[in-house]
Short mmCIF file of C-alpha atoms and ligand atoms in Angstrom, two decimals:
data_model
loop_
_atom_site.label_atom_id
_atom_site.label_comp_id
_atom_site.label_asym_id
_atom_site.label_seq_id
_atom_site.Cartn_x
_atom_site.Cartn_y
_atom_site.Cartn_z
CA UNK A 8 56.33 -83.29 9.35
CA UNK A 9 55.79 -86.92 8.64
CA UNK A 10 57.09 -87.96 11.82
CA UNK A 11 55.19 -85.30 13.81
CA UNK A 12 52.17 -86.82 11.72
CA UNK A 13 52.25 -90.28 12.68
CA UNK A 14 53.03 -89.12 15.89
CA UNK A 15 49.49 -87.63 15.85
CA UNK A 16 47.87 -90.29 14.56
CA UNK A 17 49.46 -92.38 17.75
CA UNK A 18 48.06 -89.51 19.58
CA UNK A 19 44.66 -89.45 17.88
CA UNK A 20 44.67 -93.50 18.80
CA UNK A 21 45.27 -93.41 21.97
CA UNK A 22 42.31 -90.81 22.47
CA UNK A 23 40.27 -92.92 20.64
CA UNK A 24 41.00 -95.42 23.38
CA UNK A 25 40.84 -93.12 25.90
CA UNK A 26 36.96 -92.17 25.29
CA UNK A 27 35.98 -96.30 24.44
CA UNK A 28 37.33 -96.60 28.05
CA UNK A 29 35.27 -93.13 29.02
CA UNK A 30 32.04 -94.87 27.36
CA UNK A 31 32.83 -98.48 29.16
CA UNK A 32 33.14 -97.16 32.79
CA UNK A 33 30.18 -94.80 32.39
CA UNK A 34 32.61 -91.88 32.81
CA UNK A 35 34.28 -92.81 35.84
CA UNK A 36 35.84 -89.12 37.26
CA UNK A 37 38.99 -91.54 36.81
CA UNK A 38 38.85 -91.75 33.28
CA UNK A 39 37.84 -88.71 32.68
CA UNK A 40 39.90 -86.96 34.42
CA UNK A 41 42.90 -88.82 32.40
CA UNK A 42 41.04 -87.74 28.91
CA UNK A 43 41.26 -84.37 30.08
CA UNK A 44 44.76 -84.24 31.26
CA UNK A 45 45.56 -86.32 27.80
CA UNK A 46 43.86 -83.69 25.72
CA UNK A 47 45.14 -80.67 27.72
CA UNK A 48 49.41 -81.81 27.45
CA UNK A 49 48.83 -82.89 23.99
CA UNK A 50 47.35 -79.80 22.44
CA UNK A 51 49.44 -77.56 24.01
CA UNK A 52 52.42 -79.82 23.95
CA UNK A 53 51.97 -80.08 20.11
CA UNK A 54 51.32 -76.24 19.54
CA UNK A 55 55.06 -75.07 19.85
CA UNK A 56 57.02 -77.41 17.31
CA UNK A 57 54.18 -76.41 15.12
CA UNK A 58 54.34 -73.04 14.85
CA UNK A 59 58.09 -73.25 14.55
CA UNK A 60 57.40 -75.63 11.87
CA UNK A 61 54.75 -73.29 9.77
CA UNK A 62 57.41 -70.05 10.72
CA UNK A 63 60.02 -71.83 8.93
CA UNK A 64 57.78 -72.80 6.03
CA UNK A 65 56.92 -69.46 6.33
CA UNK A 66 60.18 -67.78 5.83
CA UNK A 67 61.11 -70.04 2.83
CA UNK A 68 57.26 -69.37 1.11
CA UNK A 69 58.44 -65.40 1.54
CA UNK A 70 61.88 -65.87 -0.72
CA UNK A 71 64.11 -64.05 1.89
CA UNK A 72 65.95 -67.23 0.91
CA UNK A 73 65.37 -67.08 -2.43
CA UNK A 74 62.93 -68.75 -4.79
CA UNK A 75 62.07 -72.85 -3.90
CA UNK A 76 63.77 -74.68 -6.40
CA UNK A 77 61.25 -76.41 -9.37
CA UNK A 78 62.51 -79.68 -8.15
CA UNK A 79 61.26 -79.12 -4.17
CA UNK A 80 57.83 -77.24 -5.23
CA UNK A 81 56.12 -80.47 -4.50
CA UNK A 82 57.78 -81.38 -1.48
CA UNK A 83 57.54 -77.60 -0.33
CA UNK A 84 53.46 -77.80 -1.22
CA UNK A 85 53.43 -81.37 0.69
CA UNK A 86 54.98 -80.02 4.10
CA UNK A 87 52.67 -76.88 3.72
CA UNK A 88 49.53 -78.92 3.35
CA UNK A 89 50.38 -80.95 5.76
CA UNK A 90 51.04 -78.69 8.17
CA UNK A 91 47.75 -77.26 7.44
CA UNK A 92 46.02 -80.20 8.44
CA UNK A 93 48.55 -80.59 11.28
CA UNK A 94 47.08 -77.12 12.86
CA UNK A 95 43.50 -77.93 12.41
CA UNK A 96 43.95 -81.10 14.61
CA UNK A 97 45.65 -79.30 16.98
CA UNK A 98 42.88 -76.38 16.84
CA UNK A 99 40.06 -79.08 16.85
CA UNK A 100 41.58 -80.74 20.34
CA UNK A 101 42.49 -77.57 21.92
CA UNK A 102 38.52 -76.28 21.19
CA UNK A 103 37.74 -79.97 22.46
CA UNK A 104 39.01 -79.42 25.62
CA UNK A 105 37.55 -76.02 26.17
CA UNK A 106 34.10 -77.36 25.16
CA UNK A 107 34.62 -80.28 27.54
CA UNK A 108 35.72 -78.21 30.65
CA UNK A 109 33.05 -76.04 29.66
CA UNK A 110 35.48 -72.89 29.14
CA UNK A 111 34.36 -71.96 25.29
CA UNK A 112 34.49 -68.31 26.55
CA UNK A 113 31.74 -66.86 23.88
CA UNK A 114 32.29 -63.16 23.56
CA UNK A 115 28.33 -62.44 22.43
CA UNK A 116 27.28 -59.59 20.10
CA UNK A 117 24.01 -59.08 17.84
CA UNK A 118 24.60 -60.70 14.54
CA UNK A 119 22.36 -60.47 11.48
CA UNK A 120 22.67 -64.31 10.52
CA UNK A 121 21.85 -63.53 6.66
CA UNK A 122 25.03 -61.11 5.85
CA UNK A 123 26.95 -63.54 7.58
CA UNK A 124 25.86 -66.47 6.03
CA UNK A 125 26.48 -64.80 2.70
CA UNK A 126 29.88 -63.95 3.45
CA UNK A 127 31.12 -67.61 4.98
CA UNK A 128 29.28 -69.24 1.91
CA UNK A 129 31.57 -66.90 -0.15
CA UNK A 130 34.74 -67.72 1.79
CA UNK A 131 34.28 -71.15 1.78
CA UNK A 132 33.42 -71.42 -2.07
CA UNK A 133 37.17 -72.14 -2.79
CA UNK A 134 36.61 -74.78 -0.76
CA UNK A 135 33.71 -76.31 -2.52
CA UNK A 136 35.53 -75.62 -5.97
CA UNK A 137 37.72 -78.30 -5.43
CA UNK A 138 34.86 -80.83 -5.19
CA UNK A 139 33.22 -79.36 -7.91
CA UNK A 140 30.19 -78.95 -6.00
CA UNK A 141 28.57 -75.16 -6.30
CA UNK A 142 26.95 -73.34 -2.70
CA UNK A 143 23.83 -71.40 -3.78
CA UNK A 144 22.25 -69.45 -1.03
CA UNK A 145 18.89 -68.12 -1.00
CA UNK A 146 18.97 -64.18 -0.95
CA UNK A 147 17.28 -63.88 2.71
CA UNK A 148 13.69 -61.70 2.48
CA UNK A 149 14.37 -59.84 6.03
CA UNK A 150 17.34 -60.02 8.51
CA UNK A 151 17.60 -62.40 11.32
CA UNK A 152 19.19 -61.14 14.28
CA UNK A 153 20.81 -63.67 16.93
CA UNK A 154 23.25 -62.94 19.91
CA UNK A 155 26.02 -64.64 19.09
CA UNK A 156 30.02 -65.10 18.60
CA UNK A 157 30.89 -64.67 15.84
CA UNK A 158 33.94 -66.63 15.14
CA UNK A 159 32.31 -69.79 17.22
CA UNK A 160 28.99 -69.73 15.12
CA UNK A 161 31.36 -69.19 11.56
CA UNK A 162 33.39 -72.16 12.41
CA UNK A 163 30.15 -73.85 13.03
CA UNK A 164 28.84 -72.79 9.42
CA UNK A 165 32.11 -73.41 8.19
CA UNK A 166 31.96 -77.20 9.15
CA UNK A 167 28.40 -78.00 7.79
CA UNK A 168 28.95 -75.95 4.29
CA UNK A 169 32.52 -78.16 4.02
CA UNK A 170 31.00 -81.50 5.24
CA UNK A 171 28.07 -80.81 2.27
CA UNK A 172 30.95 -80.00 -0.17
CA UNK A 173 32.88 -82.85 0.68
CA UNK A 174 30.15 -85.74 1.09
CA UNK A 175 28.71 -84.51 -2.40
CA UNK A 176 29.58 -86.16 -5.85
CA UNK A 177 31.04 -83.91 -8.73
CA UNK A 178 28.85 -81.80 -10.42
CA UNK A 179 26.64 -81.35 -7.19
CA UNK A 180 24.72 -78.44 -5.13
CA UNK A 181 24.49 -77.19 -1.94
CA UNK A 182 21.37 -75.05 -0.86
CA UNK A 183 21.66 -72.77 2.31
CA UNK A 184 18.67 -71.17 3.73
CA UNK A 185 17.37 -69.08 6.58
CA UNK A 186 13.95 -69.13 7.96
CA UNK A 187 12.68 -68.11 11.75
CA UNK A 188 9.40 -69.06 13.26
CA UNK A 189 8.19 -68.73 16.98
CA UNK A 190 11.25 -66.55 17.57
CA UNK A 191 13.79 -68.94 16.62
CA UNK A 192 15.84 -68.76 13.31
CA UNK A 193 16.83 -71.80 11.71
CA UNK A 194 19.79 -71.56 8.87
CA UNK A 195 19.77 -74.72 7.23
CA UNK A 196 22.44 -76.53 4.57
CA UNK A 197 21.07 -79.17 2.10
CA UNK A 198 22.88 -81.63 -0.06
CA UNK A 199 22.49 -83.69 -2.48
CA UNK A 200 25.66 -85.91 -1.42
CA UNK A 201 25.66 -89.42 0.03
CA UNK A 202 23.88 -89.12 2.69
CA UNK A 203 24.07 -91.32 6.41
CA UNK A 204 22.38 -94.34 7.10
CA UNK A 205 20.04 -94.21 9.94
CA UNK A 206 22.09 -97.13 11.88
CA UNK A 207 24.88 -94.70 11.81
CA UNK A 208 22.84 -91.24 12.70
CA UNK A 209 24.26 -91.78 16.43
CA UNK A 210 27.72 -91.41 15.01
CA UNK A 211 28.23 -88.23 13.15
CA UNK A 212 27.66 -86.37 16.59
CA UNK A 213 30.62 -88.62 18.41
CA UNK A 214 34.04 -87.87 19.38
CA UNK A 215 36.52 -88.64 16.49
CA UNK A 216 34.04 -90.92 14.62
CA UNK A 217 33.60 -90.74 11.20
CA UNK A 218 30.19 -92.79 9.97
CA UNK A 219 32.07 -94.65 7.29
CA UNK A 220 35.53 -95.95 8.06
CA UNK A 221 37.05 -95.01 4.27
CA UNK A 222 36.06 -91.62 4.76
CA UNK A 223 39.27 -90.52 6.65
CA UNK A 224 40.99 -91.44 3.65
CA UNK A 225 39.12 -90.22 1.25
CA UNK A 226 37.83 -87.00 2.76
CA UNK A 227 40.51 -86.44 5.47
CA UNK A 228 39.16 -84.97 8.92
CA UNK A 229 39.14 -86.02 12.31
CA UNK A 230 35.76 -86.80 12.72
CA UNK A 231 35.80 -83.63 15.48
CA UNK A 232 34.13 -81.18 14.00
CA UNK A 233 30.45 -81.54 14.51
CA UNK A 234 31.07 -82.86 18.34
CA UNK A 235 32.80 -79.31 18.26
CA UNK A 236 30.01 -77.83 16.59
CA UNK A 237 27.13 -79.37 19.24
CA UNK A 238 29.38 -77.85 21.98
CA UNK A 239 29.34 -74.56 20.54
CA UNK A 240 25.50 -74.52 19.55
CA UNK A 241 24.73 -75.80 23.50
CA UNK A 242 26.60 -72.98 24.41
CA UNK A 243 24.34 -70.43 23.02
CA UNK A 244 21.51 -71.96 24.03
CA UNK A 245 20.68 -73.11 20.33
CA UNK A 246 21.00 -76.77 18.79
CA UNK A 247 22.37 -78.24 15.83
CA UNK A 248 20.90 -81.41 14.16
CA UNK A 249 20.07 -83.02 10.69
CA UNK A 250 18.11 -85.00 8.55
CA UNK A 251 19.44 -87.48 6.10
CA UNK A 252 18.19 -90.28 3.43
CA UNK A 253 21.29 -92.76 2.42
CA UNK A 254 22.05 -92.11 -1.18
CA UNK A 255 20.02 -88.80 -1.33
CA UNK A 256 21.48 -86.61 1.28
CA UNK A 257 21.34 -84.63 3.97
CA UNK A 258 20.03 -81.76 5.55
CA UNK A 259 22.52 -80.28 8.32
CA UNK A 260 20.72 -77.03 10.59
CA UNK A 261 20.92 -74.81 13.42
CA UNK A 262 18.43 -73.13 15.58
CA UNK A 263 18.95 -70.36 17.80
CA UNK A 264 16.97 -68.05 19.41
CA UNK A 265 15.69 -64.75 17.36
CA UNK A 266 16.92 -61.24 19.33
CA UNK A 267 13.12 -59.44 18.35
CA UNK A 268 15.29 -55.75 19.83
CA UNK A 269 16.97 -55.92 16.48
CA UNK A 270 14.42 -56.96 14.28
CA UNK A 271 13.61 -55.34 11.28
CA UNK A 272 10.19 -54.92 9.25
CA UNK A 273 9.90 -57.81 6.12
CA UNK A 274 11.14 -56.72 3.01
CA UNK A 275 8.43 -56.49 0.18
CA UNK A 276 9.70 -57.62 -2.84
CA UNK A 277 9.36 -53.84 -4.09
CA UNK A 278 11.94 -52.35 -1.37
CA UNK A 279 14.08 -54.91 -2.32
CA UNK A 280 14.83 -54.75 -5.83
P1 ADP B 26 34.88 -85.00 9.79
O1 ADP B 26 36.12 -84.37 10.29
O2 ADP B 26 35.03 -86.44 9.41
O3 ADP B 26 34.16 -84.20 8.72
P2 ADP B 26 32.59 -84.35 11.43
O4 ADP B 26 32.50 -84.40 12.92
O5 ADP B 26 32.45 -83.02 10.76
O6 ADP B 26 33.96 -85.05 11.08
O7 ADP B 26 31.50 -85.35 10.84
C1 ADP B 26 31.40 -86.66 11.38
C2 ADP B 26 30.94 -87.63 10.32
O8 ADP B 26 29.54 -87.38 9.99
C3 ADP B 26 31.67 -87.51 8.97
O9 ADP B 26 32.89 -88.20 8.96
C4 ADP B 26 30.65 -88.15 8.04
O10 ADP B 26 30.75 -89.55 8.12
C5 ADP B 26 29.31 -87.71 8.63
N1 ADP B 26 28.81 -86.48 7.94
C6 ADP B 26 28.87 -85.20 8.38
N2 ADP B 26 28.27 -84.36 7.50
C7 ADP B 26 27.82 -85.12 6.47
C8 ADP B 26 27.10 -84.86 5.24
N3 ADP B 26 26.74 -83.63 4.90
N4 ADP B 26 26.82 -85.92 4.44
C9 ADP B 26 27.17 -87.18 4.79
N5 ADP B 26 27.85 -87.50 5.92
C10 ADP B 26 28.17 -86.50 6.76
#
């Protein structure tokens, strides 16, 4: 796993390159052309040994084998985190390349944004635990319908809620709240974390850039996911942006558009409690 690791990171490099050399020719179809190629072999290419790697892991986490001994729990843990981390780089470039040949295949359906935003806040609490940094969402006073998929717009929640987590100190909170005006809902995530500096507000949206350059050790990531995340917003027709004060924080929200056909009567406070 090490070695498929730093065989990544080569990999990750060499993209790196790849889009300064997209940028510098102005996206010559040339260039291009090679980043998609690049991206296509490697995320495909790296999907196989993986999964036999994570089946194995598998099959000794089950005990068909019998129990791990004390003495290999920690390397056991170490190849099964890493792996982890292995299979959301590989996830991230293979939904990199979809976005980028514009084959994100959304399978739409209505979607009340408050009951899902309540459940992904409550899966990705575990997350947040581990930062010691609490997600409070406010209780929603009607629903908010949007057409939408749903695993594409979770992933997209998923990323803000676990950037806010992660870019927060100890002891810190995360607000999420839902609001709609002129027909367009807006779900928004606000920390209290460290917040970006307005020099480096181009960045956060880039390719495999990460604003501050001892965040991939500290926080891990691939500095993917909110390129990912613009993608899939542009893709429903909605947007994703933020607002953010160095040393305060940051405010990270979408915006889609409202479907009125499912929209339901405000709640009074009375038919709610
Ligand atoms: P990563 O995998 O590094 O989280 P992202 O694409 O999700 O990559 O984010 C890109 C960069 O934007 C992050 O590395 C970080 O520097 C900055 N960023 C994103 N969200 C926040 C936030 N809530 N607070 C501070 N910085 C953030």
């Amino acid at each position: 796993i090490e070695c498929s690791r730093s065989f990544l990171v080569g990999y990750v490099k060499n993209l790196r390159y790849i889009n300064a050399l997209v940028a510098e020719h102005e996206k010559t179809k040339t260039a291009y052309n090679a980043k998609q190629e690049f991206l296509a072999t490697v995320s495909h290419e790296l999907r196989t040994p993986l999964t036999a790697i994570k089946g194995s892991l598998q099959v000794i986490s089950s005990g068909a084998l019998g129990p791990v001994p004390p003495k290999m729990q920690h390397l056991f843990n170490m190849a099964n985190s890493n792996s982890e981390s292995l299979a959301n780089l590989v996830n991230d470039l293979l939904d990199l390349q979809r976005a980028e040949s514009g084959r994100l295949d959304l399978h739409l359906e209505p979607i009340e944004l408050g009951a899902m935003s309540i459940a992904t806040v409550e899966r990705t609490r575990p997350y947040a635990d581990e930062f010691n940094v609490e997600l409070k969402i406010e209780p929603p006073r009607r629903e908010f319908w949007v057409n939408a998929d749903r695993k594409r717009l979770e992933q997209v929640l998923v990323n803000m809620l676990s950037n806010a987590a992660k870019f927060s100190d100890p002891g810190g909170q995360v607000e999420i709240s839902l609001a709609a005006h002129d027909e367009q809902v807006t779900l928004a995530v606000k920390d209290h974390g460290i917040g970006i500096s307005e020099a480096s507000f181009d960045k956060v949206f880039e390719q495999f850039s990460q604003v501050n350059s001892t965040d991939i050790r500290r926080h891990g990531g691939t500095g993917l996911g909110m390129n990912i995340s613009r993608h899939i917003m542009q893709a429903h027709g909605g947007e994703i942006d933020f607002e953010s004060v160095e040393g305060v924080g940051s405010t990270f929200y979408i915006t889609m558009r409202e479907d009125m056909t499912e929209r339901q009567p405000e709640l009074t406070d009375e038919r709610r409690y």
